[in-house]
Amino acid sequence: MSKSTYFSSKSVFGQLISLIDDKIIESSVKENKSDYYVKKFKSKDHLISMLFCCFAKCNSLREVSGAMLGLSGKTKDFQLSHIPKRSTLSDANRERSIEFFADIYNELLSIYSPELSDSRIKDVINKQVKLVDSSTISLFSNVLNCVGRKAKDGKSKGGIKVHSVINADEKVPNMVWFSSATTHDQKFLERLEYDQNTIYVFDKGYNDYKAFKLFTDNNTGFVTRIKDNANYDLLEINDIPEHIHNGVLQDQIIQVTVKENNRSTKLKLRKVKYYDREHKREFEFITNLFDFRADLIAGLYKTRWQIELVFKQLKQNFPLKYFLGDNENAIKIQIYCVLIVNLLVSVIKKKLNRSWSFSNLVSFCKIHLFNYIKLLHFLENPERDWIIDPKVEQLQLSFFG
């Protein structure tokens, strides 16, 4: 076995942190004034500490602080100037602006989005498909109101709802908005940007005729499922050509009533009924895309399931069951740091030619966080150092006779 060829002057953690340019941090600090009146524990130290928490899957402030005390001599490659005590980190999570972390995430997303993007969907339909969904994270204290009935003892867990938009050709949230778990999903549609080159795909929980009219008035496409009790008038039945997928059962033009400002208007939409063989059930979709094939409407909605896989990936691989603070600010900071780590690992995964599962990559980074391994080189060929050179093997055999 030959000498290791994977030694690096930076630890794995240092290499991951180096994906965040210092200029991004400096710009966000200046923009949000997040270091005003701060003597020691600066914004960058706070960010690195929370990213360490996410990579190492720490579940408490004491665990983060205690683990980081053992980093003496290992912080030069990521320029950590102050290791926090438990109370210092708690105060920072409660008081530092969430926007500092949000700006860093959004800036990283704009930089690495071209690397993460897979343009096959956009090439087919010549529009950007964006997936909309939300996920509720239960909290063990009533920080934000939770949905559902209270237990018999009158107590209930708090809950925070994370609303997200992701591009269908990427696997990281593109837009994030937090609300209490009681907030209806429809409220999030008001925050979307309308664009004639964009199609939004969302579940029927977002069903809102006013929003559908707004989409249509702004030449923005949408695809969703129609509610079971929806009221509409049937205007026309479209023929289903032979070349259309045989899962398409109906293609209809319908009209719904939109009530706003004490007056009613009519909105023409399209309804497609589709039988999904994989799940052995029928779906009814509603859309304002009249020029698209009926089976493509069903295909667009099927891409929405991708965002559920993203939420599952976040919850399974990062610390979102235990939060380092019992206040809203601390919870949102931790979620943003999880999103940043998820983005960094996704960038590493995209750079690799070798196939690695996301969960295996996260586990590898956790185990080797402060080993000095050339991360990308090692992940491309992890067995290389364990392969015996035939010449060396022959020399060993001749030496031992």
PDB file of C-alpha atoms in Angstrom, residues 204-345:
ATOM      1  CA  LYS A 204     -54.505  21.542  -3.843  1.00  0.00           C
ATOM      2  CA  GLY A 205     -53.841  22.998  -0.375  1.00  0.00           C
ATOM      3  CA  TYR A 206     -52.964  26.207  -2.245  1.00  0.00           C
ATOM      4  CA  ASN A 207     -56.258  26.216  -4.177  1.00  0.00           C
ATOM      5  CA  ASP A 208     -57.451  29.826  -4.470  1.00  0.00           C
ATOM      6  CA  TYR A 209     -59.478  31.172  -7.412  1.00  0.00           C
ATOM      7  CA  LYS A 210     -58.311  34.740  -6.731  1.00  0.00           C
ATOM      8  CA  ALA A 211     -54.706  33.582  -7.078  1.00  0.00           C
ATOM      9  CA  PHE A 212     -55.585  31.646 -10.247  1.00  0.00           C
ATOM     10  CA  LYS A 213     -57.002  34.834 -11.755  1.00  0.00           C
ATOM     11  CA  LEU A 214     -53.863  36.736 -10.741  1.00  0.00           C
ATOM     12  CA  PHE A 215     -51.687  34.079 -12.397  1.00  0.00           C
ATOM     13  CA  THR A 216     -53.762  34.265 -15.569  1.00  0.00           C
ATOM     14  CA  ASP A 217     -53.843  38.085 -15.687  1.00  0.00           C
ATOM     15  CA  ASN A 218     -50.033  38.111 -15.449  1.00  0.00           C
ATOM     16  CA  ASN A 219     -49.551  35.389 -18.104  1.00  0.00           C
ATOM     17  CA  THR A 220     -48.035  33.066 -15.502  1.00  0.00           C
ATOM     18  CA  GLY A 221     -48.794  29.364 -15.783  1.00  0.00           C
ATOM     19  CA  PHE A 222     -49.862  27.088 -12.960  1.00  0.00           C
ATOM     20  CA  VAL A 223     -50.782  23.433 -12.440  1.00  0.00           C
ATOM     21  CA  THR A 224     -52.498  22.053  -9.354  1.00  0.00           C
ATOM     22  CA  ARG A 225     -55.147  19.546  -8.311  1.00  0.00           C
ATOM     23  CA  ILE A 226     -58.773  20.568  -8.226  1.00  0.00           C
ATOM     24  CA  LYS A 227     -60.664  20.273  -4.940  1.00  0.00           C
ATOM     25  CA  ASP A 228     -63.187  17.446  -4.613  1.00  0.00           C
ATOM     26  CA  ASN A 229     -66.035  19.877  -3.843  1.00  0.00           C
ATOM     27  CA  ALA A 230     -65.103  22.464  -6.505  1.00  0.00           C
ATOM     28  CA  ASN A 231     -67.984  24.252  -8.295  1.00  0.00           C
ATOM     29  CA  TYR A 232     -67.533  24.918 -11.995  1.00  0.00           C
ATOM     30  CA  ASP A 233     -69.390  25.026 -15.294  1.00  0.00           C
ATOM     31  CA  LEU A 234     -68.388  22.719 -18.140  1.00  0.00           C
ATOM     32  CA  LEU A 235     -67.816  24.709 -21.339  1.00  0.00           C
ATOM     33  CA  GLU A 236     -66.168  22.276 -23.733  1.00  0.00           C
ATOM     34  CA  ILE A 237     -64.806  18.721 -23.995  1.00  0.00           C
ATOM     35  CA  ASN A 238     -61.545  18.415 -25.903  1.00  0.00           C
ATOM     36  CA  ASP A 239     -60.769  15.416 -28.070  1.00  0.00           C
ATOM     37  CA  ILE A 240     -57.877  13.229 -26.882  1.00  0.00           C
ATOM     38  CA  PRO A 241     -55.575  12.445 -29.844  1.00  0.00           C
ATOM     39  CA  GLU A 242     -54.157   8.941 -30.259  1.00  0.00           C
ATOM     40  CA  HIS A 243     -50.570  10.070 -29.602  1.00  0.00           C
ATOM     41  CA  ILE A 244     -51.513  11.323 -26.103  1.00  0.00           C
ATOM     42  CA  HIS A 245     -50.606   9.012 -23.211  1.00  0.00           C
ATOM     43  CA  ASN A 246     -53.479   6.587 -22.582  1.00  0.00           C
ATOM     44  CA  GLY A 247     -53.526   7.577 -18.909  1.00  0.00           C
ATOM     45  CA  VAL A 248     -55.373  10.761 -19.919  1.00  0.00           C
ATOM     46  CA  LEU A 249     -59.087  10.084 -19.337  1.00  0.00           C
ATOM     47  CA  GLN A 250     -60.612  13.559 -19.835  1.00  0.00           C
ATOM     48  CA  ASP A 251     -59.586  16.963 -21.143  1.00  0.00           C
ATOM     49  CA  GLN A 252     -62.167  19.690 -20.481  1.00  0.00           C
ATOM     50  CA  ILE A 253     -62.528  23.470 -20.571  1.00  0.00           C
ATOM     51  CA  ILE A 254     -64.341  24.736 -17.483  1.00  0.00           C
ATOM     52  CA  GLN A 255     -65.385  28.056 -15.993  1.00  0.00           C
ATOM     53  CA  VAL A 256     -65.178  29.039 -12.317  1.00  0.00           C
ATOM     54  CA  THR A 257     -66.543  32.032 -10.415  1.00  0.00           C
ATOM     55  CA  VAL A 258     -64.035  34.354  -8.757  1.00  0.00           C
ATOM     56  CA  LYS A 259     -65.413  36.546  -5.962  1.00  0.00           C
ATOM     57  CA  GLU A 260     -63.417  39.652  -5.027  1.00  0.00           C
ATOM     58  CA  ASN A 261     -64.286  43.174  -3.872  1.00  0.00           C
ATOM     59  CA  ASN A 262     -67.990  42.310  -3.603  1.00  0.00           C
ATOM     60  CA  ARG A 263     -68.257  41.371  -7.265  1.00  0.00           C
ATOM     61  CA  SER A 264     -67.987  38.162  -9.226  1.00  0.00           C
ATOM     62  CA  THR A 265     -66.050  37.475 -12.422  1.00  0.00           C
ATOM     63  CA  LYS A 266     -65.736  34.370 -14.571  1.00  0.00           C
ATOM     64  CA  LEU A 267     -62.402  32.619 -15.176  1.00  0.00           C
ATOM     65  CA  LYS A 268     -61.860  30.018 -17.891  1.00  0.00           C
ATOM     66  CA  LEU A 269     -59.557  27.124 -16.937  1.00  0.00           C
ATOM     67  CA  ARG A 270     -58.661  23.653 -18.105  1.00  0.00           C
ATOM     68  CA  LYS A 271     -59.344  20.385 -16.222  1.00  0.00           C
ATOM     69  CA  VAL A 272     -57.465  17.170 -17.002  1.00  0.00           C
ATOM     70  CA  LYS A 273     -58.323  13.782 -15.498  1.00  0.00           C
ATOM     71  CA  TYR A 274     -55.431  11.337 -15.433  1.00  0.00           C
ATOM     72  CA  TYR A 275     -54.997   7.746 -14.240  1.00  0.00           C
ATOM     73  CA  ASP A 276     -51.605   7.121 -12.644  1.00  0.00           C
ATOM     74  CA  ARG A 277     -50.674   3.458 -13.036  1.00  0.00           C
ATOM     75  CA  GLU A 278     -47.807   3.713 -10.556  1.00  0.00           C
ATOM     76  CA  HIS A 279     -50.068   4.812  -7.678  1.00  0.00           C
ATOM     77  CA  LYS A 280     -53.194   3.148  -9.131  1.00  0.00           C
ATOM     78  CA  ARG A 281     -55.420   6.188  -8.643  1.00  0.00           C
ATOM     79  CA  GLU A 282     -57.049   9.001 -10.593  1.00  0.00           C
ATOM     80  CA  PHE A 283     -55.980  12.644 -10.398  1.00  0.00           C
ATOM     81  CA  GLU A 284     -57.851  15.722 -11.608  1.00  0.00           C
ATOM     82  CA  PHE A 285     -55.659  18.687 -12.472  1.00  0.00           C
ATOM     83  CA  ILE A 286     -56.648  22.301 -13.035  1.00  0.00           C
ATOM     84  CA  THR A 287     -54.488  24.720 -15.027  1.00  0.00           C
ATOM     85  CA  ASN A 288     -54.437  27.806 -17.243  1.00  0.00           C
ATOM     86  CA  LEU A 289     -52.114  26.132 -19.788  1.00  0.00           C
ATOM     87  CA  PHE A 290     -54.391  25.615 -22.783  1.00  0.00           C
ATOM     88  CA  ASP A 291     -51.689  24.988 -25.395  1.00  0.00           C
ATOM     89  CA  PHE A 292     -49.882  22.155 -23.560  1.00  0.00           C
ATOM     90  CA  ARG A 293     -50.561  18.485 -24.195  1.00  0.00           C
ATOM     91  CA  ALA A 294     -52.833  16.898 -21.586  1.00  0.00           C
ATOM     92  CA  ASP A 295     -50.255  14.261 -20.633  1.00  0.00           C
ATOM     93  CA  LEU A 296     -47.622  17.000 -20.188  1.00  0.00           C
ATOM     94  CA  ILE A 297     -49.929  18.672 -17.634  1.00  0.00           C
ATOM     95  CA  ALA A 298     -49.903  15.411 -15.651  1.00  0.00           C
ATOM     96  CA  GLY A 299     -46.132  15.151 -16.105  1.00  0.00           C
ATOM     97  CA  LEU A 300     -45.612  18.666 -14.743  1.00  0.00           C
ATOM     98  CA  TYR A 301     -47.589  17.867 -11.617  1.00  0.00           C
ATOM     99  CA  LYS A 302     -45.598  14.673 -11.108  1.00  0.00           C
ATOM    100  CA  THR A 303     -42.416  16.770 -10.810  1.00  0.00           C
ATOM    101  CA  ARG A 304     -43.966  18.364  -7.683  1.00  0.00           C
ATOM    102  CA  TRP A 305     -43.216  15.213  -5.698  1.00  0.00           C
ATOM    103  CA  GLN A 306     -39.559  16.196  -5.991  1.00  0.00           C
ATOM    104  CA  ILE A 307     -40.006  18.984  -3.438  1.00  0.00           C
ATOM    105  CA  GLU A 308     -41.349  16.472  -0.906  1.00  0.00           C
ATOM    106  CA  LEU A 309     -38.133  14.491  -1.349  1.00  0.00           C
ATOM    107  CA  VAL A 310     -36.170  17.691  -0.606  1.00  0.00           C
ATOM    108  CA  PHE A 311     -38.059  18.180   2.687  1.00  0.00           C
ATOM    109  CA  LYS A 312     -37.481  14.528   3.539  1.00  0.00           C
ATOM    110  CA  GLN A 313     -33.763  14.919   2.761  1.00  0.00           C
ATOM    111  CA  LEU A 314     -33.498  17.939   5.072  1.00  0.00           C
ATOM    112  CA  LYS A 315     -35.330  16.303   7.975  1.00  0.00           C
ATOM    113  CA  GLN A 316     -33.460  12.988   7.750  1.00  0.00           C
ATOM    114  CA  ASN A 317     -29.921  14.315   7.405  1.00  0.00           C
ATOM    115  CA  PHE A 318     -29.786  17.446   9.537  1.00  0.00           C
ATOM    116  CA  PRO A 319     -30.702  18.505  13.109  1.00  0.00           C
ATOM    117  CA  LEU A 320     -34.317  19.629  12.742  1.00  0.00           C
ATOM    118  CA  LYS A 321     -35.788  17.549  15.578  1.00  0.00           C
ATOM    119  CA  TYR A 322     -33.966  19.398  18.341  1.00  0.00           C
ATOM    120  CA  PHE A 323     -33.452  23.157  18.296  1.00  0.00           C
ATOM    121  CA  LEU A 324     -30.781  25.131  20.116  1.00  0.00           C
ATOM    122  CA  GLY A 325     -33.210  27.766  21.344  1.00  0.00           C
ATOM    123  CA  ASP A 326     -36.807  28.109  22.502  1.00  0.00           C
ATOM    124  CA  ASN A 327     -37.424  31.347  20.623  1.00  0.00           C
ATOM    125  CA  GLU A 328     -38.511  32.042  17.043  1.00  0.00           C
ATOM    126  CA  ASN A 329     -35.274  33.788  16.062  1.00  0.00           C
ATOM    127  CA  ALA A 330     -33.045  30.876  17.113  1.00  0.00           C
ATOM    128  CA  ILE A 331     -35.238  28.355  15.296  1.00  0.00           C
ATOM    129  CA  LYS A 332     -35.176  30.292  12.030  1.00  0.00           C
ATOM    130  CA  ILE A 333     -31.388  30.762  12.215  1.00  0.00           C
ATOM    131  CA  GLN A 334     -30.919  27.016  12.663  1.00  0.00           C
ATOM    132  CA  ILE A 335     -33.200  26.259   9.699  1.00  0.00           C
ATOM    133  CA  TYR A 336     -31.310  28.705   7.476  1.00  0.00           C
ATOM    134  CA  CYS A 337     -27.990  27.127   8.490  1.00  0.00           C
ATOM    135  CA  VAL A 338     -29.393  23.694   7.636  1.00  0.00           C
ATOM    136  CA  LEU A 339     -30.344  25.070   4.202  1.00  0.00           C
ATOM    137  CA  ILE A 340     -26.797  26.438   3.739  1.00  0.00           C
ATOM    138  CA  VAL A 341     -25.236  23.077   4.659  1.00  0.00           C
ATOM    139  CA  ASN A 342     -27.689  21.261   2.384  1.00  0.00           C
ATOM    140  CA  LEU A 343     -26.633  23.590  -0.445  1.00  0.00           C
ATOM    141  CA  LEU A 344     -22.886  23.072   0.184  1.00  0.00           C
ATOM    142  CA  VAL A 345     -23.239  19.270   0.210  1.00  0.00           C
TER     143      VAL A 345
END
